[in-house]
mmCIF file of C-alpha atoms in Angstrom:
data_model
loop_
_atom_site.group_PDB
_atom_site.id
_atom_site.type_symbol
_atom_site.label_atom_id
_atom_site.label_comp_id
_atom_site.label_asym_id
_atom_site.label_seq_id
_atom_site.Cartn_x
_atom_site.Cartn_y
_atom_site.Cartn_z
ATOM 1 C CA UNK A 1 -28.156 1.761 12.982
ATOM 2 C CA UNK A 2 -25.230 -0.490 14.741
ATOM 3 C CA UNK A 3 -27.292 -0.488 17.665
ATOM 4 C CA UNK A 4 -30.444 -2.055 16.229
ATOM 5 C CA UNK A 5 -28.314 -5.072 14.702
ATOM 6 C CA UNK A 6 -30.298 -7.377 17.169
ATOM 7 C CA UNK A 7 -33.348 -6.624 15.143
ATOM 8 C CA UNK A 8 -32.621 -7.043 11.999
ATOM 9 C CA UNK A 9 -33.038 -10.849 10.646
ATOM 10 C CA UNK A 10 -30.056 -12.962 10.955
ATOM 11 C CA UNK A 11 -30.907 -14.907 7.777
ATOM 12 C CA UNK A 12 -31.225 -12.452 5.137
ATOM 13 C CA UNK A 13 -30.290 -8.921 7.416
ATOM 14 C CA UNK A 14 -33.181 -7.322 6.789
ATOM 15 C CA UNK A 15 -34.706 -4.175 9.316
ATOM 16 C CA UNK A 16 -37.913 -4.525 8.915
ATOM 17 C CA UNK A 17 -38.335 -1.690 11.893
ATOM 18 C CA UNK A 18 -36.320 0.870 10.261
ATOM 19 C CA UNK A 19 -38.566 3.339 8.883
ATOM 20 C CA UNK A 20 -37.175 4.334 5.296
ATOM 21 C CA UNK A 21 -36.125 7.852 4.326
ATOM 22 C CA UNK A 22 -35.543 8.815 0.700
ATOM 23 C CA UNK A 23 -33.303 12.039 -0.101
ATOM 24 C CA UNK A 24 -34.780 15.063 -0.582
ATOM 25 C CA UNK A 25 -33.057 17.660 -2.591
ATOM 26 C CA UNK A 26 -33.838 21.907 -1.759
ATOM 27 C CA UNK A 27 -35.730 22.054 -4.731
ATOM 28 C CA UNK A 28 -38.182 20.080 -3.517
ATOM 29 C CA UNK A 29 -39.040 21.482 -0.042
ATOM 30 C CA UNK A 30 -40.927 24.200 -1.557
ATOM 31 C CA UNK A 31 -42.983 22.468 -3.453
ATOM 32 C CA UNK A 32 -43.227 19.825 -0.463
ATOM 33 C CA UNK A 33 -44.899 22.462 1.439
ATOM 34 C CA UNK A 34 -47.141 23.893 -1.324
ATOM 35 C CA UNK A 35 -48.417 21.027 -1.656
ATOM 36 C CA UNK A 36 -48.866 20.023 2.125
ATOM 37 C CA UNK A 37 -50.573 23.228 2.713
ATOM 38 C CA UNK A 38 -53.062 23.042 -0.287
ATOM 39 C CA UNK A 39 -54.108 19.671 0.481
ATOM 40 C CA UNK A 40 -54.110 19.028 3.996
ATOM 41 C CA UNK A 41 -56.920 21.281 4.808
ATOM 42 C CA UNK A 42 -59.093 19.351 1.596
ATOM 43 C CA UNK A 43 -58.284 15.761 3.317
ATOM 44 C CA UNK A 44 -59.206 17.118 6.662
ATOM 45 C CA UNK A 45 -62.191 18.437 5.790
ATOM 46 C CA UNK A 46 -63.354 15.127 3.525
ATOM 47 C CA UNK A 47 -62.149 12.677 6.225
ATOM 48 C CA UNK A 48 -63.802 14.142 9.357
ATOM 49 C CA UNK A 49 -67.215 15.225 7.013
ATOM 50 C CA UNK A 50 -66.652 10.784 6.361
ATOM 51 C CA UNK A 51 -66.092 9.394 9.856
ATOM 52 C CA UNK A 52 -68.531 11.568 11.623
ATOM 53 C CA UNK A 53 -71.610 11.887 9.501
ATOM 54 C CA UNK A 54 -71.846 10.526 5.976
ATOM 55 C CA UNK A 55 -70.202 6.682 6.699
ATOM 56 C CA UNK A 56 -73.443 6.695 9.003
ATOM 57 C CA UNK A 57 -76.275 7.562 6.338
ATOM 58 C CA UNK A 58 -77.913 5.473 3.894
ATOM 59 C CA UNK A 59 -75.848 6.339 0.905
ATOM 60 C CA UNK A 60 -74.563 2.941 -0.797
ATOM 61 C CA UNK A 61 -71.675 1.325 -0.468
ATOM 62 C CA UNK A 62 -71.006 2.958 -3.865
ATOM 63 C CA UNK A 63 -71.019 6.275 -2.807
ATOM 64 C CA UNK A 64 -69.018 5.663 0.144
ATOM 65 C CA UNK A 65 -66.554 3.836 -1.503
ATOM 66 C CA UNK A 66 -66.500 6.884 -3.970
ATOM 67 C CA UNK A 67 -65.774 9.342 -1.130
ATOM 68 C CA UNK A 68 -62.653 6.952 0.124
ATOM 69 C CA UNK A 69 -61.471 7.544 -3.395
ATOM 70 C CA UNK A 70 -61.666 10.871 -3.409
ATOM 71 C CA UNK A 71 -59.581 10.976 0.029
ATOM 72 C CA UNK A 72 -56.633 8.777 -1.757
ATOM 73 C CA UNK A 73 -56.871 11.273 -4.691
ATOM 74 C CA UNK A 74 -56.875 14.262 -2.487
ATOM 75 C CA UNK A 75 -53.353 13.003 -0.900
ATOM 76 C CA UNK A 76 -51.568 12.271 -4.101
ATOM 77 C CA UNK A 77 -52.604 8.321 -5.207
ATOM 78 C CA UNK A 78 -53.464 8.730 -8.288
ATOM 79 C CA UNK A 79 -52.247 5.207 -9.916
ATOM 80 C CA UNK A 80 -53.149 1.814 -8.877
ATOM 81 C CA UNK A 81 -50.756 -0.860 -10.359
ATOM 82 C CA UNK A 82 -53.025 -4.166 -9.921
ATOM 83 C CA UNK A 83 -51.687 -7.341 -10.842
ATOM 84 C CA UNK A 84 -53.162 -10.987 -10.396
ATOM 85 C CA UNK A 85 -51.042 -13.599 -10.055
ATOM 86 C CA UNK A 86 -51.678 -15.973 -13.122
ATOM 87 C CA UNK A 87 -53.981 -13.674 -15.178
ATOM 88 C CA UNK A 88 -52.571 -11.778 -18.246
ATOM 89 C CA UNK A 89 -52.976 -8.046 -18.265
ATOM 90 C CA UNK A 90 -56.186 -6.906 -20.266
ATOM 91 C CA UNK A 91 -58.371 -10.164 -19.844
ATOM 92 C CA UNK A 92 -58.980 -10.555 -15.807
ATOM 93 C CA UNK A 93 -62.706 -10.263 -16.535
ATOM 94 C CA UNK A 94 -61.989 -13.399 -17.960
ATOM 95 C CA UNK A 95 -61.371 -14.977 -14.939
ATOM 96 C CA UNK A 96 -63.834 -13.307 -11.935
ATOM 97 C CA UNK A 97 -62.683 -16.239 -9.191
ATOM 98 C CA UNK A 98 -59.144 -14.801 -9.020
ATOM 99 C CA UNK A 99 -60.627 -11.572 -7.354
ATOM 100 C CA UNK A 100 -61.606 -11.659 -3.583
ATOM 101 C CA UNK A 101 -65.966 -11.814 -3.390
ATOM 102 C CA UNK A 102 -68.409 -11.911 -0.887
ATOM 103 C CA UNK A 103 -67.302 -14.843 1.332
ATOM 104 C CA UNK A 104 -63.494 -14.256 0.941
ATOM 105 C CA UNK A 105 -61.151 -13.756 3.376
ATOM 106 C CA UNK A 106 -57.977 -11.276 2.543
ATOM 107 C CA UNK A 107 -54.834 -11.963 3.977
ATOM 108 C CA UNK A 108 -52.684 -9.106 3.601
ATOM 109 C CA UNK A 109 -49.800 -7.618 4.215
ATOM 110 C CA UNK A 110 -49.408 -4.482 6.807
ATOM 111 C CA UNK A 111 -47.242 -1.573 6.558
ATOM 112 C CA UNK A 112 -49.298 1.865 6.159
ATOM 113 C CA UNK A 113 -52.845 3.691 6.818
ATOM 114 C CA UNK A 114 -53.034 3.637 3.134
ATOM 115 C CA UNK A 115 -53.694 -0.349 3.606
ATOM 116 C CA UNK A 116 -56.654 -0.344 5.286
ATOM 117 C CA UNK A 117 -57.740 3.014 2.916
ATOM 118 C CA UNK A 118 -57.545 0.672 -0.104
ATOM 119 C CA UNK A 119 -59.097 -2.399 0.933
ATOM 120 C CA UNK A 120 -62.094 -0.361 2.531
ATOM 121 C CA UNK A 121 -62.274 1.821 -0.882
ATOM 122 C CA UNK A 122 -62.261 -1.875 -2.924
ATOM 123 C CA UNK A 123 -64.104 -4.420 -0.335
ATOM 124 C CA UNK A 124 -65.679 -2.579 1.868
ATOM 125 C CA UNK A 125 -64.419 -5.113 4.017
ATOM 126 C CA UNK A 126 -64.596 -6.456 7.992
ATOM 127 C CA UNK A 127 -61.430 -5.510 8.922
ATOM 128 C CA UNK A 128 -59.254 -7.651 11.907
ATOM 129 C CA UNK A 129 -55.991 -7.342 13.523
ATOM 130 C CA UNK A 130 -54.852 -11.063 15.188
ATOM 131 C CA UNK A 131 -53.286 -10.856 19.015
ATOM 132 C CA UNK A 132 -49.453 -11.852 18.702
ATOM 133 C CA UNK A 133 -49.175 -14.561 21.465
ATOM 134 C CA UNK A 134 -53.469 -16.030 21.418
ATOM 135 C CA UNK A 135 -55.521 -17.103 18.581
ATOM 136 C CA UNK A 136 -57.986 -14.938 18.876
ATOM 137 C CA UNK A 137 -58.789 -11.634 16.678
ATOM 138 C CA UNK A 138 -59.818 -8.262 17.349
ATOM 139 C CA UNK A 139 -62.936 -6.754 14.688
ATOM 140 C CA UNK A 140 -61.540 -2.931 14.323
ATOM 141 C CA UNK A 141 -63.472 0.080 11.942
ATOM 142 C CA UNK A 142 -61.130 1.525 9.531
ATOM 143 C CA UNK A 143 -61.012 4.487 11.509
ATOM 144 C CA UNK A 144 -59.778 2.315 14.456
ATOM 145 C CA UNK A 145 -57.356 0.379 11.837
ATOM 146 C CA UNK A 146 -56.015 3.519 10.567
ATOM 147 C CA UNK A 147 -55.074 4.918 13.694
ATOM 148 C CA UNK A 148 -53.658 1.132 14.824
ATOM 149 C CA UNK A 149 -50.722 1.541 12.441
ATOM 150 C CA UNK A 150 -49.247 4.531 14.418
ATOM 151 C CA UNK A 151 -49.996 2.674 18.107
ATOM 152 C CA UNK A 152 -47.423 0.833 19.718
ATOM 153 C CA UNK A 153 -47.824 -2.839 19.108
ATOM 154 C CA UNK A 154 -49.823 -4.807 21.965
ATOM 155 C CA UNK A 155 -51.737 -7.443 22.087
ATOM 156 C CA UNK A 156 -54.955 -5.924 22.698
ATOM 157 C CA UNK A 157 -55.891 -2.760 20.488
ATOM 158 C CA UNK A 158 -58.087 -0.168 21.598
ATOM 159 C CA UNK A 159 -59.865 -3.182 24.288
ATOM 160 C CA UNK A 160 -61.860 -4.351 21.970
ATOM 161 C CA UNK A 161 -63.509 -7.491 22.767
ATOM 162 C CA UNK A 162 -61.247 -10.780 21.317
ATOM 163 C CA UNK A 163 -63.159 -13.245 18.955
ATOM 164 C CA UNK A 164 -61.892 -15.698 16.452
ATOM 165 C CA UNK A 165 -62.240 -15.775 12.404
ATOM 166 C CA UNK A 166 -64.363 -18.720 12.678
ATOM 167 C CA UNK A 167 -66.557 -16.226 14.779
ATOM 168 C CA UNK A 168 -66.719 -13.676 12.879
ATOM 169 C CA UNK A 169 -67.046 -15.259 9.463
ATOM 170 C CA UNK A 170 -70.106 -17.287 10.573
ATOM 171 C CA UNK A 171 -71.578 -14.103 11.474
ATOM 172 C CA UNK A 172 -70.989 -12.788 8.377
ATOM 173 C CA UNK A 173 -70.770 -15.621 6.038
ATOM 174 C CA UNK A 174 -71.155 -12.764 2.872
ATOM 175 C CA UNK A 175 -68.846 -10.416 3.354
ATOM 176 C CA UNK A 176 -65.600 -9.897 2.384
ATOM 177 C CA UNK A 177 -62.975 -10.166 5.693
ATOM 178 C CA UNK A 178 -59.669 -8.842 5.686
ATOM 179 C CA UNK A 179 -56.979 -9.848 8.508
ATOM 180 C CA UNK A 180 -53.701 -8.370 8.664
ATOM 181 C CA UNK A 181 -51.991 -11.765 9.578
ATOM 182 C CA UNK A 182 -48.502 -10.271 10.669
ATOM 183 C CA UNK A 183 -49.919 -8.276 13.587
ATOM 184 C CA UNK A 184 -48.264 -5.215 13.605
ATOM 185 C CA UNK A 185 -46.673 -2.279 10.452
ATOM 186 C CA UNK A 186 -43.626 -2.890 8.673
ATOM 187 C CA UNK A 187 -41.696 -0.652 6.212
ATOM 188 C CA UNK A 188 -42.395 -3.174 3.938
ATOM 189 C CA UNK A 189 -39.630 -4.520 3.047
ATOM 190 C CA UNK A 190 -40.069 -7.680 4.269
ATOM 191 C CA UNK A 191 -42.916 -10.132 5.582
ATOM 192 C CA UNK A 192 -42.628 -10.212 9.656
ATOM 193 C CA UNK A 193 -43.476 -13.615 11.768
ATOM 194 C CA UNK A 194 -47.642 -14.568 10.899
ATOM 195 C CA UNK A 195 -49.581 -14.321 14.435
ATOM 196 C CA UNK A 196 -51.195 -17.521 15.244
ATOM 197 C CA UNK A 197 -54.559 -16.551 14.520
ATOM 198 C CA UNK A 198 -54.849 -17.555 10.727
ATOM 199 C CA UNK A 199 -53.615 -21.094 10.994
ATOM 200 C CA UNK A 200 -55.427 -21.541 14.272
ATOM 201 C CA UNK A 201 -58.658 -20.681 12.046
ATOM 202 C CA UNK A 202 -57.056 -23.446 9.258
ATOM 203 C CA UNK A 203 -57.015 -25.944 12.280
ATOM 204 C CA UNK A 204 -60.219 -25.658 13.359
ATOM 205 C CA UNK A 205 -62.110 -25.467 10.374
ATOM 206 C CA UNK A 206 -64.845 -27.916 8.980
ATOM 207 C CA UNK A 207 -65.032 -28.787 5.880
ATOM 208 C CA UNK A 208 -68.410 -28.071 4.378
ATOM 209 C CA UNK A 209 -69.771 -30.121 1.214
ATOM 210 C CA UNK A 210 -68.329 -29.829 -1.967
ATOM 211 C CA UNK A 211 -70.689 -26.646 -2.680
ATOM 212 C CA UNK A 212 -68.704 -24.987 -0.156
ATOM 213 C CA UNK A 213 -72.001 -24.109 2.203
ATOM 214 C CA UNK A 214 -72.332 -27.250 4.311
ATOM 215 C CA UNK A 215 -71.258 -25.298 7.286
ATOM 216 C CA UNK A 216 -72.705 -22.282 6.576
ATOM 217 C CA UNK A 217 -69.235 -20.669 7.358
ATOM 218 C CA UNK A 218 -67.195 -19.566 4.024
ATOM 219 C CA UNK A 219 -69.032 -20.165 1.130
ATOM 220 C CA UNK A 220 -66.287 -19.821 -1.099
ATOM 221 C CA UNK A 221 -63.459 -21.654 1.371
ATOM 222 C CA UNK A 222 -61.303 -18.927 -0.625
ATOM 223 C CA UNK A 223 -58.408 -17.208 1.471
ATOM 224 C CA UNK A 224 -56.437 -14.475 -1.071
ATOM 225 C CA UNK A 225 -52.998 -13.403 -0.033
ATOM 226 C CA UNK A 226 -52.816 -9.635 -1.628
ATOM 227 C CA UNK A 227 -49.809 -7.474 -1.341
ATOM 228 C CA UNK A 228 -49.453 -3.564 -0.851
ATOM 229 C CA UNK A 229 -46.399 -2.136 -1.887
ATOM 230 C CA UNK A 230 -46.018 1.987 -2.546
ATOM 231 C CA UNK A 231 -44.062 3.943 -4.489
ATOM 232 C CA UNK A 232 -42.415 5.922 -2.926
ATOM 233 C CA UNK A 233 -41.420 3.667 -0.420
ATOM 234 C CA UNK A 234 -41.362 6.227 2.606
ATOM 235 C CA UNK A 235 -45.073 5.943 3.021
ATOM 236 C CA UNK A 236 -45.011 3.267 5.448
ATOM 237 C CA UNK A 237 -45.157 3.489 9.116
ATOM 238 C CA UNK A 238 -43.097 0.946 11.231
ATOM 239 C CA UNK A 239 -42.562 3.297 14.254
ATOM 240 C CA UNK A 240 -45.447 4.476 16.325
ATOM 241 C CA UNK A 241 -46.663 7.503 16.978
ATOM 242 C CA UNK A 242 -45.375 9.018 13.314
ATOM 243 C CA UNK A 243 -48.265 10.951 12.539
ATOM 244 C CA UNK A 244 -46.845 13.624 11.571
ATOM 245 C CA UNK A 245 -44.219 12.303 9.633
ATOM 246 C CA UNK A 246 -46.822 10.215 7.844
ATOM 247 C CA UNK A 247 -48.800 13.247 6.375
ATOM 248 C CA UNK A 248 -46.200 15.006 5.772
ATOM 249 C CA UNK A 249 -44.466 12.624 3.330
ATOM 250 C CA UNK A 250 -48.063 11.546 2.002
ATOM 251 C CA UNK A 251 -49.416 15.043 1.072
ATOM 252 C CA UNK A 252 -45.977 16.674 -0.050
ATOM 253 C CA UNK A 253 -44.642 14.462 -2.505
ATOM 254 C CA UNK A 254 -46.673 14.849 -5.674
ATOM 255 C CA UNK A 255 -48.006 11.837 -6.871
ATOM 256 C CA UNK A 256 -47.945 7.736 -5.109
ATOM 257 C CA UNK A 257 -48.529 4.064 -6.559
ATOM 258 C CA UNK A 258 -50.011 1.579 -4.949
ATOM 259 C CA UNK A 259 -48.537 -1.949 -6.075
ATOM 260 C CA UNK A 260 -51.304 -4.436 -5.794
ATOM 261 C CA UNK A 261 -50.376 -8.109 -5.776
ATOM 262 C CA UNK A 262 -53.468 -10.529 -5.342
ATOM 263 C CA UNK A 263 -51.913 -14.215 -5.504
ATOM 264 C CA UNK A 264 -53.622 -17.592 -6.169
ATOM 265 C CA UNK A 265 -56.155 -18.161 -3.804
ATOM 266 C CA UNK A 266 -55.837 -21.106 -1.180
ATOM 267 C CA UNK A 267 -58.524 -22.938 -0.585
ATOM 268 C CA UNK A 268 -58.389 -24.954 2.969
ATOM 269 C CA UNK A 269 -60.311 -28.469 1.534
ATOM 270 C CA UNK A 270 -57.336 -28.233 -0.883
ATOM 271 C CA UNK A 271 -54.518 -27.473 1.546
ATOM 272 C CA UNK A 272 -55.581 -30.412 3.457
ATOM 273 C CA UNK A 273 -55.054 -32.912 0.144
ATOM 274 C CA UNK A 274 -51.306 -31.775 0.394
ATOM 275 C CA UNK A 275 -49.149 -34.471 1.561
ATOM 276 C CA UNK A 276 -46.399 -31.873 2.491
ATOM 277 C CA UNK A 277 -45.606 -28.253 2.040
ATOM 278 C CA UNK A 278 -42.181 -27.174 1.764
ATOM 279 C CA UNK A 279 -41.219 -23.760 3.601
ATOM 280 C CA UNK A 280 -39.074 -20.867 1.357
ATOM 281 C CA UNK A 281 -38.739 -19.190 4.413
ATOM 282 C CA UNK A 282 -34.827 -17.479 4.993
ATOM 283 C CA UNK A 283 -35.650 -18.133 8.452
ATOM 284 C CA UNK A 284 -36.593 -21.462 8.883
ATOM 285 C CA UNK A 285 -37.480 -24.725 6.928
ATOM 286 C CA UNK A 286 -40.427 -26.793 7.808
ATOM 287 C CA UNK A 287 -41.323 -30.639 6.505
ATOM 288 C CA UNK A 288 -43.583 -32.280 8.420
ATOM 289 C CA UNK A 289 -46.584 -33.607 6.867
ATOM 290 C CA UNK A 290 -50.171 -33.365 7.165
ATOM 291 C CA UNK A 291 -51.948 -34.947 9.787
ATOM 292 C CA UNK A 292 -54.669 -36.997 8.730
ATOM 293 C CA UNK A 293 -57.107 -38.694 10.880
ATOM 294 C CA UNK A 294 -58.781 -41.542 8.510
ATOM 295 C CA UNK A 295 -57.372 -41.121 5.243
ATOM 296 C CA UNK A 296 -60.889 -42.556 3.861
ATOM 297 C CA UNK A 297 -62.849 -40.029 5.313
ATOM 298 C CA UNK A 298 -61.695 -36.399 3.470
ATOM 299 C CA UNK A 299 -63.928 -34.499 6.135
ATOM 300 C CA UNK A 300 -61.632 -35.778 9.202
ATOM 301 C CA UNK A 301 -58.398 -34.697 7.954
ATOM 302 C CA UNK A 302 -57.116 -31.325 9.336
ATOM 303 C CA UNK A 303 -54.128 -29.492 8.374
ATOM 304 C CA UNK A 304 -50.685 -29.784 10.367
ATOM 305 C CA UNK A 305 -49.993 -26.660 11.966
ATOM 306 C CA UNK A 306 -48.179 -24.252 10.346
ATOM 307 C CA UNK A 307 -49.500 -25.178 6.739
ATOM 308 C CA UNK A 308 -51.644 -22.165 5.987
ATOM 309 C CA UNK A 309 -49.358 -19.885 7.111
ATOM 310 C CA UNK A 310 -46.781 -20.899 5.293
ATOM 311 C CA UNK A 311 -48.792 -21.395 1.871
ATOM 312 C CA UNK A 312 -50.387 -17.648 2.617
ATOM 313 C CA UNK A 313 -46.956 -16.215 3.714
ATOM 314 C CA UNK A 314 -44.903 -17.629 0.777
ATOM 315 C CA UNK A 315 -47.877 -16.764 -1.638
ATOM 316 C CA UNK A 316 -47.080 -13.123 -0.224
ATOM 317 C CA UNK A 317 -43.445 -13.461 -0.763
ATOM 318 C CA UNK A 318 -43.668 -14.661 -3.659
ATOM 319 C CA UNK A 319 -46.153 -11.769 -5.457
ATOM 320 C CA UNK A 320 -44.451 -8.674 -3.392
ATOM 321 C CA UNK A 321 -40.763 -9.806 -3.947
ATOM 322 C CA UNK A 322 -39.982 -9.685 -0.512
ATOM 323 C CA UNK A 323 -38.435 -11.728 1.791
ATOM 324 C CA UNK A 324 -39.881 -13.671 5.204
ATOM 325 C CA UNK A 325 -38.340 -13.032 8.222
ATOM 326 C CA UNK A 326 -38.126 -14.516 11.545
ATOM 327 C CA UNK A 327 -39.109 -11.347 13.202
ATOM 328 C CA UNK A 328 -42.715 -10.222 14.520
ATOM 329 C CA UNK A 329 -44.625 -8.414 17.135
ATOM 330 C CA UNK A 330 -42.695 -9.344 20.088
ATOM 331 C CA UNK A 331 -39.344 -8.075 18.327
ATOM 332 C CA UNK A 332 -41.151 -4.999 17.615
ATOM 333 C CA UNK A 333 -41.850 -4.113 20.871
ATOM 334 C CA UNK A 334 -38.058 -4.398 21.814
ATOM 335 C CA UNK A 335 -37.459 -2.349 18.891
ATOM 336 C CA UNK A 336 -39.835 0.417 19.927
ATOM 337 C CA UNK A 337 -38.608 -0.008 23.854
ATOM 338 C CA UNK A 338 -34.730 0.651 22.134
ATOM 339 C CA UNK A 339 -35.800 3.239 19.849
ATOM 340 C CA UNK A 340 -36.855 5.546 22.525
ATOM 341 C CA UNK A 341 -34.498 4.834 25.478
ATOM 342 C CA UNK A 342 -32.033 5.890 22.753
ATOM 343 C CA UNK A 343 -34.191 9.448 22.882
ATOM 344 C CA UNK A 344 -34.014 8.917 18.378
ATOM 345 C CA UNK A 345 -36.467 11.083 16.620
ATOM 346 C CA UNK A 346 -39.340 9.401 14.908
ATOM 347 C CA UNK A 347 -38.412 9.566 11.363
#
């Protein structure tokens, strides 16, 4: 992996690119494949009975959510670890504000199909993917999002038409929006470069009234940064094009866990109070304050850029125990250039 040395992060050396392997003993091929072959043909039949008919009839968001359930069963999830950052085990229905509700946006972190399977099994979600070098968004299904983790990063999946948060939430100022704010898959072992698109949104927002629907926008003002993590690890896909890989490793190890970190909420009106936000960033350290326009008027002040995404992205660090890296789409694509001029199987 000498060669790759150019992608890895100088401050804490980190490959986020790498896809992992774990070692496999000859024990467990046999059962690898007994397992592949009983449940493949199960999730294959489920998932294309979901995407082609029943996600189109009248059947509740319940029972739809149910049926996404039943796929993550099917291929071997069978534990969800959730955790809330603040919020002792056994009384979070104690505290319903520290979960994500209709108005919320998700930030989250990026690294596997089984992402945008959870969030759509949880939220039912709007689901966008930001371009790397413009502010703007791109509003994906989860079919489209599932199939975006194995395509080669670009800046423009699947030509969708581009649109901005602001956009979208004020079109749907009740639902629940998730954006994947690093862009592009990981193998999650650290948090990649944030696209400009969520602190562009941070920028350009207005503050509504203090009951949060002045603007008819967010009505909550609530962003939660929520981290995926899996155990095994080897679930992730950082290379394109690993389909096969993927399933393989999904349906023929016997059971997964999805770590679920949801971290304090950041509210924007609050962000902008802040006179300065220190960066924990390996990469880079960043002090500037916040701009304000007339410090007597609360509604005029705007946040510096950079300030969401680093509250969001150290939030993230912070709940996943991972590190932040100076690396994000753009390295990726010189990753995935090098990966196959050296003719390396995707593994």
């Amino acid at each position: 992996m000498e060669k790759y040395t150019q992608y890895r992060d100088r401050g804490t050396g980190i490959a986020p690119f790498i896809p992992i392997t774990t070692p496999t003993s000859t024990f467990s091929l046999p059962l690898a494949a007994v397992l592949y072959v009983l449940r493949a043909p199960v999730l294959a039949a489920i998932s294309v009975s979901y995407f082609l008919f029943l996600q189109f009839m009248p059947l509740g968001a319940l029972f739809q959510k149910g049926i996404l359930w039943i796929c993550m069963l099917v291929a071997g999830v069978w534990w969800v670890d959730l955790q809330v950052e603040g919020v002792k085990r056994g009384t979070l229905s104690r505290y319903p504000d520290r979960l994500p509700s209709s108005g919320s946006i998700i930030a989250s972190t990026f690294s596997s199909p089984l992402d945008a399977l959870y969030l759509a099994a949880t939220f039912d979600p709007i689901f966008l993917v930001p371009s790397f070098d413009t502010p703007y968004v791109f509003q994906l299904t989860l079919l489209q999002l599932m199939f975006y983790t194995f395509a080669p990063p670009t800046s423009k999946p699947y030509s969708t038409k581009p649109t901005t948060i602001a956009e979208v939430v004020s079109k749907n100022p009740y639902r629940i929006i998730v954006i994947f704010p690093e862009g592009t898959t990981s193998n999650g072992r650290a948090l990649l470069r944030f696209a400009p698109a969520l602190d562009t949104f941070a920028t350009h927002f207005k503050i509504s009234g203090e009951n949060g629907h002045g603007n008819g926008m967010i009505p909550k003002n609530l962003i939660f940064p929520i981290s995926l993590r899996y155990l095994p690890s080897n679930t992730t896909t950082p290379l394109p094009n690993s389909y096969g890989e993927f399933l393989w490793r999904l349906l023929g190890q016997p059971s997964h866990t999805i770590k679920v970190r949801i971290g304090e909420a950041v509210r924007i009106r609050d962000l902008e109070k802040a006179e300065t936000l220190a960066s924990t960033s390996s990469s880079e350290t960043i002090t500037e304050k916040t701009v304000v326009r007339n410090p007597e008027d609360s509604t005029s002040r705007v946040p510096r850029t950079g300030a969401l995404e680093e509250r969001v992205s150290e939030i993230l660090a912070r709940v996943g125990r991972i590190r932040r890296v100076g690396l994000g789409v753009k390295e990726k694509i010189g990753f995935w250039n090098a990966w196959k001029s050296q003719g390396r199987k995707k593994k």
